[in-house]
């Protein structure tokens, strides 16, 4: 028996005992997806493709293995794989913190030809150079979770220290994006959401204390540069970074820097992120520019407003979060779709009326009501298009119409959702 069969056995058998044979099979198949299809060992590290794109995203690679963390201590192969992934992630961050996706080797492959601020040494390694705050958050989250689950600190060396210092420098610089940032991004002959306006600098922003992001976790351009979910995530990542710097590196100066920046970002969130809505009360905006403009929406990609408790950024019973949740799970969110087969949040990154299984899993992982959780599990089970796997986006009226048949992140978070649900209550029909 391989480690995955043994690790999934308790949940699989419980689902089978409760008459959920298809859900049990889907859980086991999705759990295996990242390990069986996307993990590549290279030069003493691990390179993780997203699935159908031969590049490694810092965000996706972290999320793809997050459901393996509880098993790392018990299975040496899992421990070694995550150690190798962290080592490569921190190498990439030190190489270029503004890139979101990287090549396995310095082969010069790119998804597109862009005008941006990479150097001659950096460019051959980079698949895409869209700057996204969450790209720097995710490896910190993975490292912190790995440390807490296993106690292992072998990955926390000078490479990590250099990456942490680089992240602090970039996030501090991007508090003053228009005045101090070296970053620009311009892609020609593309849809508007794939490039930044204003000579590649993006729409103007004022100082808020928050840190600027060029792109969302969907890889779509921000309408306004202060992406609220990403700043919540950054604040939580800084807390984790500060704790690891103090406890593992014994570097109180680095820890203090992380805490000081965290306080500035949190102050910006308190002052600029909360807006009163006439129907829902005080809610979190999705984006702002610090100049009085706000974007009210939510995107399926994580970090999202819906995902804030899942990421540890707010308590699930926080009143503003609950108001925001009700708003984003309603037609007030332009990317909330209701159909014959699915109801939930999609993304401007995919066609209209396509709902993302990732957002349905996040909704379940942040729900407090068992009926809502069971309904979401049933929806996901019944809309896999008989593949046994999750997809990027699924048409709300016909599960046979979907995007990206090989998308490992969606499979991983589905496994995580199923495990949490099964541990909480029976999953009988």
CSV table of C-alpha atoms in Angstrom, one decimal:
chain,number,residue,atom,x,y,z
A,1,UNK,CA,0.0,0.0,0.0
A,2,UNK,CA,1.4,3.4,-1.0
A,3,UNK,CA,1.4,6.3,1.5
A,4,UNK,CA,-1.6,8.0,-0.2
A,5,UNK,CA,-3.9,5.0,0.0
A,6,UNK,CA,-3.0,4.6,3.7
A,7,UNK,CA,-3.4,8.3,4.5
A,8,UNK,CA,-6.8,8.5,2.8
A,9,UNK,CA,-8.1,5.3,4.2
A,10,UNK,CA,-9.9,6.7,7.3
A,11,UNK,CA,-11.9,9.3,5.3
A,12,UNK,CA,-12.5,7.0,2.4
A,13,UNK,CA,-13.8,4.2,4.6
A,14,UNK,CA,-16.0,6.5,6.5
A,15,UNK,CA,-17.6,7.8,3.3
A,16,UNK,CA,-18.1,4.3,2.0
A,17,UNK,CA,-19.8,3.3,5.3
A,18,UNK,CA,-22.1,6.2,4.9
A,19,UNK,CA,-23.2,5.2,1.4
A,20,UNK,CA,-21.1,8.0,-0.3
A,21,UNK,CA,-19.2,5.7,-2.8
A,22,UNK,CA,-18.8,8.3,-5.5
A,23,UNK,CA,-17.7,11.0,-3.1
A,24,UNK,CA,-15.2,8.6,-1.6
A,25,UNK,CA,-13.7,7.8,-5.0
A,26,UNK,CA,-13.6,11.5,-5.9
A,27,UNK,CA,-11.9,12.3,-2.6
A,28,UNK,CA,-9.2,9.7,-3.1
A,29,UNK,CA,-8.6,10.6,-6.8
A,30,UNK,CA,-8.4,14.3,-6.1
A,31,UNK,CA,-6.1,13.8,-3.1
A,32,UNK,CA,-3.6,12.0,-5.4
A,33,UNK,CA,-3.7,14.5,-8.2
A,34,UNK,CA,-0.9,16.8,-7.2
A,35,UNK,CA,1.4,13.9,-6.2
A,36,UNK,CA,0.8,11.7,-9.2
A,37,UNK,CA,0.7,14.3,-12.0
A,38,UNK,CA,2.4,17.6,-11.1
A,39,UNK,CA,5.4,16.9,-8.8
A,40,UNK,CA,8.9,16.8,-10.4
A,41,UNK,CA,12.1,16.4,-8.5
A,42,UNK,CA,15.0,18.5,-9.7
A,43,UNK,CA,18.5,19.4,-8.3
A,44,UNK,CA,17.6,18.4,-4.8
A,45,UNK,CA,14.4,20.4,-4.9
A,46,UNK,CA,10.8,20.0,-6.0
A,47,UNK,CA,9.3,21.7,-9.0
A,48,UNK,CA,5.5,21.6,-9.2
A,49,UNK,CA,3.5,22.4,-12.3
A,50,UNK,CA,-0.1,23.7,-12.1
A,51,UNK,CA,-1.4,20.9,-14.3
A,52,UNK,CA,-1.9,21.8,-17.9
A,53,UNK,CA,0.7,24.6,-17.9
A,54,UNK,CA,4.4,23.5,-17.6
A,55,UNK,CA,5.3,26.3,-15.2
A,56,UNK,CA,5.4,26.6,-11.4
A,57,UNK,CA,3.3,29.3,-9.7
A,58,UNK,CA,4.4,30.3,-6.2
A,59,UNK,CA,0.7,30.5,-5.3
A,60,UNK,CA,-0.6,27.3,-6.9
A,61,UNK,CA,2.4,25.1,-5.9
A,62,UNK,CA,1.8,26.1,-2.2
A,63,UNK,CA,-1.9,25.4,-2.4
A,64,UNK,CA,-1.5,22.2,-4.3
A,65,UNK,CA,0.4,20.5,-1.4
A,66,UNK,CA,-1.3,22.2,1.6
A,67,UNK,CA,-3.7,19.2,2.1
A,68,UNK,CA,-0.6,17.0,2.5
A,69,UNK,CA,0.7,18.9,5.6
A,70,UNK,CA,-1.1,16.8,8.2
A,71,UNK,CA,0.7,13.7,6.7
A,72,UNK,CA,4.2,15.1,6.5
A,73,UNK,CA,5.3,14.0,9.9
A,74,UNK,CA,4.1,10.4,9.4
A,75,UNK,CA,5.5,9.9,5.9
A,76,UNK,CA,9.1,10.7,5.0
A,77,UNK,CA,8.4,11.1,1.3
A,78,UNK,CA,5.9,13.8,2.1
A,79,UNK,CA,8.4,15.5,4.4
A,80,UNK,CA,11.1,15.5,1.8
A,81,UNK,CA,8.8,16.7,-1.0
A,82,UNK,CA,7.6,19.8,0.9
A,83,UNK,CA,11.2,20.5,2.1
A,84,UNK,CA,12.3,20.5,-1.5
A,85,UNK,CA,9.4,22.7,-2.7
A,86,UNK,CA,10.1,25.3,0.0
A,87,UNK,CA,13.7,25.4,-0.9
A,88,UNK,CA,12.9,26.0,-4.6
A,89,UNK,CA,10.2,28.6,-3.7
A,90,UNK,CA,12.5,30.7,-1.6
A,91,UNK,CA,15.2,30.5,-4.3
A,92,UNK,CA,12.7,31.9,-6.8
A,93,UNK,CA,11.7,34.7,-4.5
A,94,UNK,CA,15.3,35.7,-4.0
A,95,UNK,CA,15.8,35.6,-7.7
A,96,UNK,CA,12.8,37.8,-8.6
A,97,UNK,CA,10.1,38.7,-6.1
A,98,UNK,CA,8.0,40.4,-8.7
A,99,UNK,CA,7.4,37.2,-10.8
A,100,UNK,CA,4.4,35.0,-10.3
A,101,UNK,CA,5.5,31.9,-12.3
A,102,UNK,CA,8.8,30.2,-13.0
A,103,UNK,CA,10.5,27.7,-15.4
A,104,UNK,CA,12.1,24.5,-14.1
A,105,UNK,CA,15.4,25.6,-15.8
A,106,UNK,CA,16.7,28.8,-17.2
A,107,UNK,CA,15.2,28.0,-20.6
A,108,UNK,CA,13.8,31.4,-21.5
A,109,UNK,CA,10.2,30.0,-22.0
A,110,UNK,CA,7.4,32.6,-21.5
A,111,UNK,CA,3.7,32.5,-21.7
A,112,UNK,CA,3.9,35.8,-23.6
A,113,UNK,CA,6.3,38.5,-24.7
A,114,UNK,CA,6.1,41.3,-22.2
A,115,UNK,CA,7.8,44.7,-21.5
A,116,UNK,CA,8.7,44.6,-17.8
A,117,UNK,CA,11.5,45.2,-15.3
A,118,UNK,CA,13.2,41.8,-15.3
A,119,UNK,CA,17.0,41.7,-15.8
A,120,UNK,CA,18.9,39.6,-18.3
A,121,UNK,CA,19.8,37.1,-15.5
A,122,UNK,CA,16.3,36.8,-14.2
A,123,UNK,CA,14.4,36.6,-17.5
A,124,UNK,CA,15.3,33.0,-18.6
A,125,UNK,CA,13.9,31.6,-15.3
A,126,UNK,CA,10.6,33.5,-15.5
A,127,UNK,CA,7.4,32.2,-17.2
A,128,UNK,CA,5.4,35.2,-16.2
A,129,UNK,CA,6.2,38.5,-14.5
A,130,UNK,CA,2.8,39.6,-13.1
A,131,UNK,CA,3.4,41.0,-9.6
A,132,UNK,CA,0.8,39.6,-7.1
A,133,UNK,CA,1.1,40.1,-3.4
A,134,UNK,CA,-0.3,36.7,-2.7
A,135,UNK,CA,2.6,35.0,-4.6
A,136,UNK,CA,4.9,36.1,-1.7
A,137,UNK,CA,2.3,35.1,1.0
A,138,UNK,CA,1.7,31.5,0.0
A,139,UNK,CA,5.3,30.2,0.5
A,140,UNK,CA,5.3,31.8,4.0
A,141,UNK,CA,2.0,30.2,4.8
A,142,UNK,CA,3.2,26.8,3.6
A,143,UNK,CA,6.5,27.1,5.6
A,144,UNK,CA,4.6,28.1,8.7
A,145,UNK,CA,2.1,25.3,8.4
A,146,UNK,CA,4.9,22.8,7.7
A,147,UNK,CA,6.8,23.9,10.8
A,148,UNK,CA,3.8,23.7,13.0
A,149,UNK,CA,2.8,20.3,11.8
A,150,UNK,CA,6.2,18.7,11.9
A,151,UNK,CA,8.6,20.8,14.0
A,152,UNK,CA,11.0,20.6,11.0
A,153,UNK,CA,13.2,23.7,10.5
A,154,UNK,CA,15.7,22.3,8.0
A,155,UNK,CA,14.3,24.6,5.3
A,156,UNK,CA,14.8,27.7,7.4
A,157,UNK,CA,18.3,28.7,6.4
A,158,UNK,CA,19.9,31.7,4.7
A,159,UNK,CA,17.8,31.1,1.6
A,160,UNK,CA,14.7,31.6,3.7
A,161,UNK,CA,16.2,34.6,5.5
A,162,UNK,CA,17.1,36.2,2.1
A,163,UNK,CA,13.6,35.6,0.8
A,164,UNK,CA,12.0,37.1,3.9
A,165,UNK,CA,14.2,40.2,3.7
A,166,UNK,CA,13.3,40.5,0.0
A,167,UNK,CA,9.6,40.2,0.8
A,168,UNK,CA,9.8,42.9,3.4
A,169,UNK,CA,11.7,45.2,1.0
A,170,UNK,CA,9.2,44.7,-1.8
A,171,UNK,CA,6.1,45.2,0.3
A,172,UNK,CA,7.6,48.3,1.9
A,173,UNK,CA,8.5,49.7,-1.5
A,174,UNK,CA,5.1,49.0,-2.8
A,175,UNK,CA,3.5,51.0,-0.1
A,176,UNK,CA,4.7,53.9,-2.3
A,177,UNK,CA,4.2,52.3,-5.7
A,178,UNK,CA,3.8,55.4,-7.8
A,179,UNK,CA,6.9,57.1,-6.4
A,180,UNK,CA,9.4,54.3,-5.5
A,181,UNK,CA,8.6,51.1,-7.3
A,182,UNK,CA,10.8,49.8,-10.1
A,183,UNK,CA,8.0,47.5,-11.3
A,184,UNK,CA,6.1,48.0,-14.5
A,185,UNK,CA,4.3,45.5,-16.8
A,186,UNK,CA,3.1,46.1,-20.3
A,187,UNK,CA,1.7,43.3,-22.6
A,188,UNK,CA,0.6,44.2,-26.1
A,189,UNK,CA,-2.1,42.6,-28.2
A,190,UNK,CA,-4.0,41.1,-25.3
A,191,UNK,CA,-7.2,41.5,-23.4
A,192,UNK,CA,-7.3,44.5,-21.0
A,193,UNK,CA,-7.1,42.4,-17.9
A,194,UNK,CA,-3.7,41.0,-18.9
A,195,UNK,CA,-1.8,44.2,-18.7
A,196,UNK,CA,-1.4,47.4,-16.6
A,197,UNK,CA,-2.4,50.8,-17.8
A,198,UNK,CA,-0.5,54.1,-17.3
A,199,UNK,CA,2.7,52.9,-19.0
A,200,UNK,CA,2.7,49.6,-17.1
A,201,UNK,CA,2.4,51.3,-13.7
A,202,UNK,CA,-1.3,50.7,-13.2
A,203,UNK,CA,-4.0,53.2,-12.1
A,204,UNK,CA,-2.8,56.0,-9.7
A,205,UNK,CA,-2.9,55.2,-6.0
A,206,UNK,CA,-2.3,57.2,-2.8
A,207,UNK,CA,-0.4,56.1,0.3
A,208,UNK,CA,-2.6,54.1,2.6
A,209,UNK,CA,-0.2,51.9,4.6
A,210,UNK,CA,-1.3,48.9,2.6
A,211,UNK,CA,0.9,47.4,0.0
A,212,UNK,CA,0.2,47.6,-3.8
A,213,UNK,CA,-0.5,44.7,-6.1
A,214,UNK,CA,-0.4,44.8,-9.9
A,215,UNK,CA,-2.5,41.7,-10.4
A,216,UNK,CA,-5.1,39.5,-8.5
A,217,UNK,CA,-4.6,35.8,-7.7
A,218,UNK,CA,-6.5,35.2,-10.9
A,219,UNK,CA,-3.6,36.8,-12.8
A,220,UNK,CA,-6.0,39.5,-13.9
A,221,UNK,CA,-5.0,43.1,-13.4
A,222,UNK,CA,-6.3,44.9,-10.4
A,223,UNK,CA,-8.8,47.7,-11.1
A,224,UNK,CA,-7.4,49.6,-8.0
A,225,UNK,CA,-4.0,48.7,-6.7
A,226,UNK,CA,-4.8,48.0,-3.0
A,227,UNK,CA,-6.3,44.5,-3.2
A,228,UNK,CA,-7.9,44.1,0.2
A,229,UNK,CA,-7.9,40.2,0.5
A,230,UNK,CA,-4.2,40.2,-0.5
A,231,UNK,CA,-3.4,42.8,2.2
A,232,UNK,CA,-5.2,40.8,4.8
A,233,UNK,CA,-3.1,37.8,3.7
A,234,UNK,CA,0.1,39.8,3.8
A,235,UNK,CA,-0.6,40.9,7.3
A,236,UNK,CA,-1.1,37.3,8.4
A,237,UNK,CA,2.0,36.2,6.5
A,238,UNK,CA,4.0,38.9,8.3
A,239,UNK,CA,2.8,37.6,11.6
A,240,UNK,CA,3.9,34.2,10.6
A,241,UNK,CA,7.2,35.5,9.3
A,242,UNK,CA,7.9,37.4,12.5
A,243,UNK,CA,7.2,34.3,14.6
A,244,UNK,CA,9.5,32.1,12.5
A,245,UNK,CA,12.3,34.8,12.4
A,246,UNK,CA,12.3,35.0,16.2
A,247,UNK,CA,11.7,31.3,17.1
A,248,UNK,CA,13.9,29.6,14.4
A,249,UNK,CA,16.4,32.2,13.1
A,250,UNK,CA,16.6,34.0,16.5
A,251,UNK,CA,16.6,37.2,14.5
A,252,UNK,CA,14.7,39.8,16.6
A,253,UNK,CA,15.5,42.6,14.1
A,254,UNK,CA,13.9,40.7,11.2
A,255,UNK,CA,10.9,39.8,13.5
A,256,UNK,CA,10.5,43.4,14.5
A,257,UNK,CA,10.6,44.6,10.9
A,258,UNK,CA,7.8,42.1,10.0
A,259,UNK,CA,5.7,43.2,12.9
A,260,UNK,CA,6.1,46.9,12.1
A,261,UNK,CA,5.0,46.5,8.5
A,262,UNK,CA,2.1,44.3,9.6
A,263,UNK,CA,0.9,47.1,11.9
A,264,UNK,CA,1.0,49.6,9.0
A,265,UNK,CA,-0.9,47.3,6.7
A,266,UNK,CA,-3.5,46.6,9.3
A,267,UNK,CA,-3.9,50.3,10.0
A,268,UNK,CA,-4.5,50.8,6.3
A,269,UNK,CA,-7.1,48.0,6.2
A,270,UNK,CA,-9.0,49.6,9.1
A,271,UNK,CA,-9.0,53.0,7.6
A,272,UNK,CA,-9.6,52.2,3.9
A,273,UNK,CA,-11.1,48.8,3.5
A,274,UNK,CA,-14.4,49.1,5.3
A,275,UNK,CA,-17.3,50.7,3.6
A,276,UNK,CA,-20.9,51.0,4.6
A,277,UNK,CA,-23.4,49.4,2.3
A,278,UNK,CA,-27.0,50.4,2.5
A,279,UNK,CA,-28.3,46.8,2.5
A,280,UNK,CA,-25.5,44.8,4.1
A,281,UNK,CA,-24.0,47.3,6.6
A,282,UNK,CA,-20.3,47.6,7.0
A,283,UNK,CA,-18.5,45.4,4.5
A,284,UNK,CA,-15.0,44.9,3.1
A,285,UNK,CA,-14.3,46.2,-0.4
A,286,UNK,CA,-12.4,44.1,-2.8
A,287,UNK,CA,-10.1,46.9,-4.0
A,288,UNK,CA,-9.4,50.5,-3.4
A,289,UNK,CA,-6.9,53.2,-4.5
A,290,UNK,CA,-6.8,55.3,-1.4
A,291,UNK,CA,-8.3,58.1,-3.5
A,292,UNK,CA,-12.0,57.4,-2.8
A,293,UNK,CA,-12.6,54.7,-5.4
A,294,UNK,CA,-13.8,51.2,-4.4
A,295,UNK,CA,-14.5,47.9,-6.2
A,296,UNK,CA,-17.2,45.8,-4.7
A,297,UNK,CA,-16.9,42.1,-5.9
A,298,UNK,CA,-15.3,38.9,-5.0
A,299,UNK,CA,-13.3,36.5,-7.2
A,300,UNK,CA,-13.1,32.7,-6.9
A,301,UNK,CA,-9.3,32.7,-6.6
A,302,UNK,CA,-7.8,32.7,-3.1
A,303,UNK,CA,-7.1,35.1,-1.4
A,304,UNK,CA,-10.7,36.3,-1.7
A,305,UNK,CA,-12.9,38.1,0.7
A,306,UNK,CA,-14.8,34.8,1.2
A,307,UNK,CA,-11.6,33.0,2.1
A,308,UNK,CA,-10.4,35.4,4.9
A,309,UNK,CA,-11.2,33.0,7.8
A,310,UNK,CA,-9.7,30.0,5.9
A,311,UNK,CA,-6.4,31.9,5.6
A,312,UNK,CA,-6.5,32.9,9.3
A,313,UNK,CA,-7.0,36.6,8.6
A,314,UNK,CA,-10.3,37.2,10.5
A,315,UNK,CA,-12.6,35.1,12.7
A,316,UNK,CA,-15.5,33.5,10.9
A,317,UNK,CA,-17.9,35.2,13.2
A,318,UNK,CA,-16.4,38.7,12.7
A,319,UNK,CA,-19.5,40.9,12.0
A,320,UNK,CA,-17.9,42.8,9.0
A,321,UNK,CA,-16.8,39.5,7.5
A,322,UNK,CA,-20.3,38.0,7.9
A,323,UNK,CA,-21.9,41.1,6.2
A,324,UNK,CA,-19.3,40.8,3.4
A,325,UNK,CA,-20.0,37.1,3.1
A,326,UNK,CA,-23.7,37.6,2.7
A,327,UNK,CA,-23.1,40.3,0.1
A,328,UNK,CA,-20.6,38.2,-1.9
A,329,UNK,CA,-22.9,35.2,-1.9
A,330,UNK,CA,-25.6,37.3,-3.5
A,331,UNK,CA,-26.3,39.0,-6.9
A,332,UNK,CA,-24.6,42.1,-5.4
A,333,UNK,CA,-21.4,40.4,-6.4
A,334,UNK,CA,-21.2,40.6,-10.2
A,335,UNK,CA,-19.4,37.2,-10.3
A,336,UNK,CA,-22.0,35.3,-8.2
A,337,UNK,CA,-24.0,33.1,-10.6
A,338,UNK,CA,-27.1,31.0,-10.0
A,339,UNK,CA,-27.9,28.1,-12.3
A,340,UNK,CA,-29.7,24.8,-12.8
A,341,UNK,CA,-26.7,22.7,-11.5
A,342,UNK,CA,-24.4,25.1,-9.6
A,343,UNK,CA,-24.7,28.3,-7.6
A,344,UNK,CA,-21.6,30.1,-6.4
A,345,UNK,CA,-18.8,32.5,-7.3
A,346,UNK,CA,-16.9,32.6,-10.5
A,347,UNK,CA,-14.3,35.0,-11.9
A,348,UNK,CA,-13.8,37.5,-14.7
A,349,UNK,CA,-10.8,35.3,-15.6
A,350,UNK,CA,-13.2,32.7,-17.0
A,351,UNK,CA,-16.4,33.1,-19.1
A,352,UNK,CA,-19.6,34.5,-17.6
A,353,UNK,CA,-21.7,32.0,-15.7
A,354,UNK,CA,-18.8,29.7,-15.0
A,355,UNK,CA,-18.6,28.8,-11.3
A,356,UNK,CA,-15.3,27.7,-9.7
A,357,UNK,CA,-15.1,24.6,-7.6
A,358,UNK,CA,-12.4,26.3,-5.6
A,359,UNK,CA,-14.9,29.0,-4.5
A,360,UNK,CA,-17.4,26.3,-3.6
A,361,UNK,CA,-14.8,24.6,-1.4
A,362,UNK,CA,-13.8,27.8,0.2
A,363,UNK,CA,-17.5,28.6,0.9
A,364,UNK,CA,-17.7,25.2,2.6
A,365,UNK,CA,-14.4,25.6,4.5
A,366,UNK,CA,-15.7,28.9,5.9
A,367,UNK,CA,-19.3,27.9,6.6
A,368,UNK,CA,-20.7,27.3,10.0
A,369,UNK,CA,-23.9,25.5,9.0
A,370,UNK,CA,-23.9,21.8,8.3
A,371,UNK,CA,-26.8,22.1,5.8
A,372,UNK,CA,-24.8,24.5,3.7
A,373,UNK,CA,-21.7,22.3,3.8
A,374,UNK,CA,-23.7,19.2,2.8
A,375,UNK,CA,-25.3,21.1,0.0
A,376,UNK,CA,-21.9,22.2,-1.3
A,377,UNK,CA,-20.5,18.7,-1.2
A,378,UNK,CA,-23.5,17.4,-3.1
A,379,UNK,CA,-23.1,20.1,-5.7
A,380,UNK,CA,-19.4,19.3,-6.2
A,381,UNK,CA,-20.1,15.6,-6.3
A,382,UNK,CA,-22.8,16.0,-9.0
A,383,UNK,CA,-21.0,18.4,-11.3
A,384,UNK,CA,-17.6,16.7,-11.9
A,385,UNK,CA,-18.7,15.8,-15.5
A,386,UNK,CA,-18.1,12.1,-14.6
A,387,UNK,CA,-14.3,12.7,-14.4
A,388,UNK,CA,-13.9,12.2,-10.7
A,389,UNK,CA,-12.0,15.5,-10.6
A,390,UNK,CA,-12.5,19.2,-10.1
A,391,UNK,CA,-12.0,21.8,-12.8
A,392,UNK,CA,-11.2,25.5,-13.0
A,393,UNK,CA,-14.7,26.8,-14.0
A,394,UNK,CA,-17.9,24.9,-14.6
A,395,UNK,CA,-20.9,26.3,-16.5
A,396,UNK,CA,-23.8,26.8,-14.1
A,397,UNK,CA,-26.3,24.9,-16.2
A,398,UNK,CA,-24.2,22.1,-17.7
A,399,UNK,CA,-21.3,20.4,-15.9
A,400,UNK,CA,-20.1,19.0,-19.1
A,401,UNK,CA,-18.9,22.5,-20.1
A,402,UNK,CA,-15.8,23.2,-18.0
A,403,UNK,CA,-12.4,24.8,-18.3
A,404,UNK,CA,-9.0,23.2,-17.6
A,405,UNK,CA,-9.5,19.4,-17.2
A,406,UNK,CA,-6.1,19.2,-15.4
A,407,UNK,CA,-6.0,21.8,-12.6
A,408,UNK,CA,-4.4,20.4,-9.5
A,409,UNK,CA,-5.2,23.2,-7.0
A,410,UNK,CA,-8.9,22.6,-7.3
A,411,UNK,CA,-8.4,18.9,-6.6
A,412,UNK,CA,-6.3,19.6,-3.6
A,413,UNK,CA,-8.7,22.1,-1.9
A,414,UNK,CA,-11.6,19.7,-2.6
A,415,UNK,CA,-9.7,17.0,-0.7
A,416,UNK,CA,-9.2,19.4,2.2
A,417,UNK,CA,-12.9,20.4,2.2
A,418,UNK,CA,-14.0,16.7,2.3
A,419,UNK,CA,-11.6,15.9,5.1
A,420,UNK,CA,-12.8,18.8,7.2
A,421,UNK,CA,-16.5,18.0,6.6
A,422,UNK,CA,-16.1,14.3,7.4
A,423,UNK,CA,-14.3,15.1,10.6
A,424,UNK,CA,-17.2,17.3,11.7
A,425,UNK,CA,-20.4,15.3,11.1
A,426,UNK,CA,-21.9,12.4,9.1
A,427,UNK,CA,-22.0,12.9,5.3
A,428,UNK,CA,-24.9,10.7,4.6
A,429,UNK,CA,-27.3,11.6,1.8
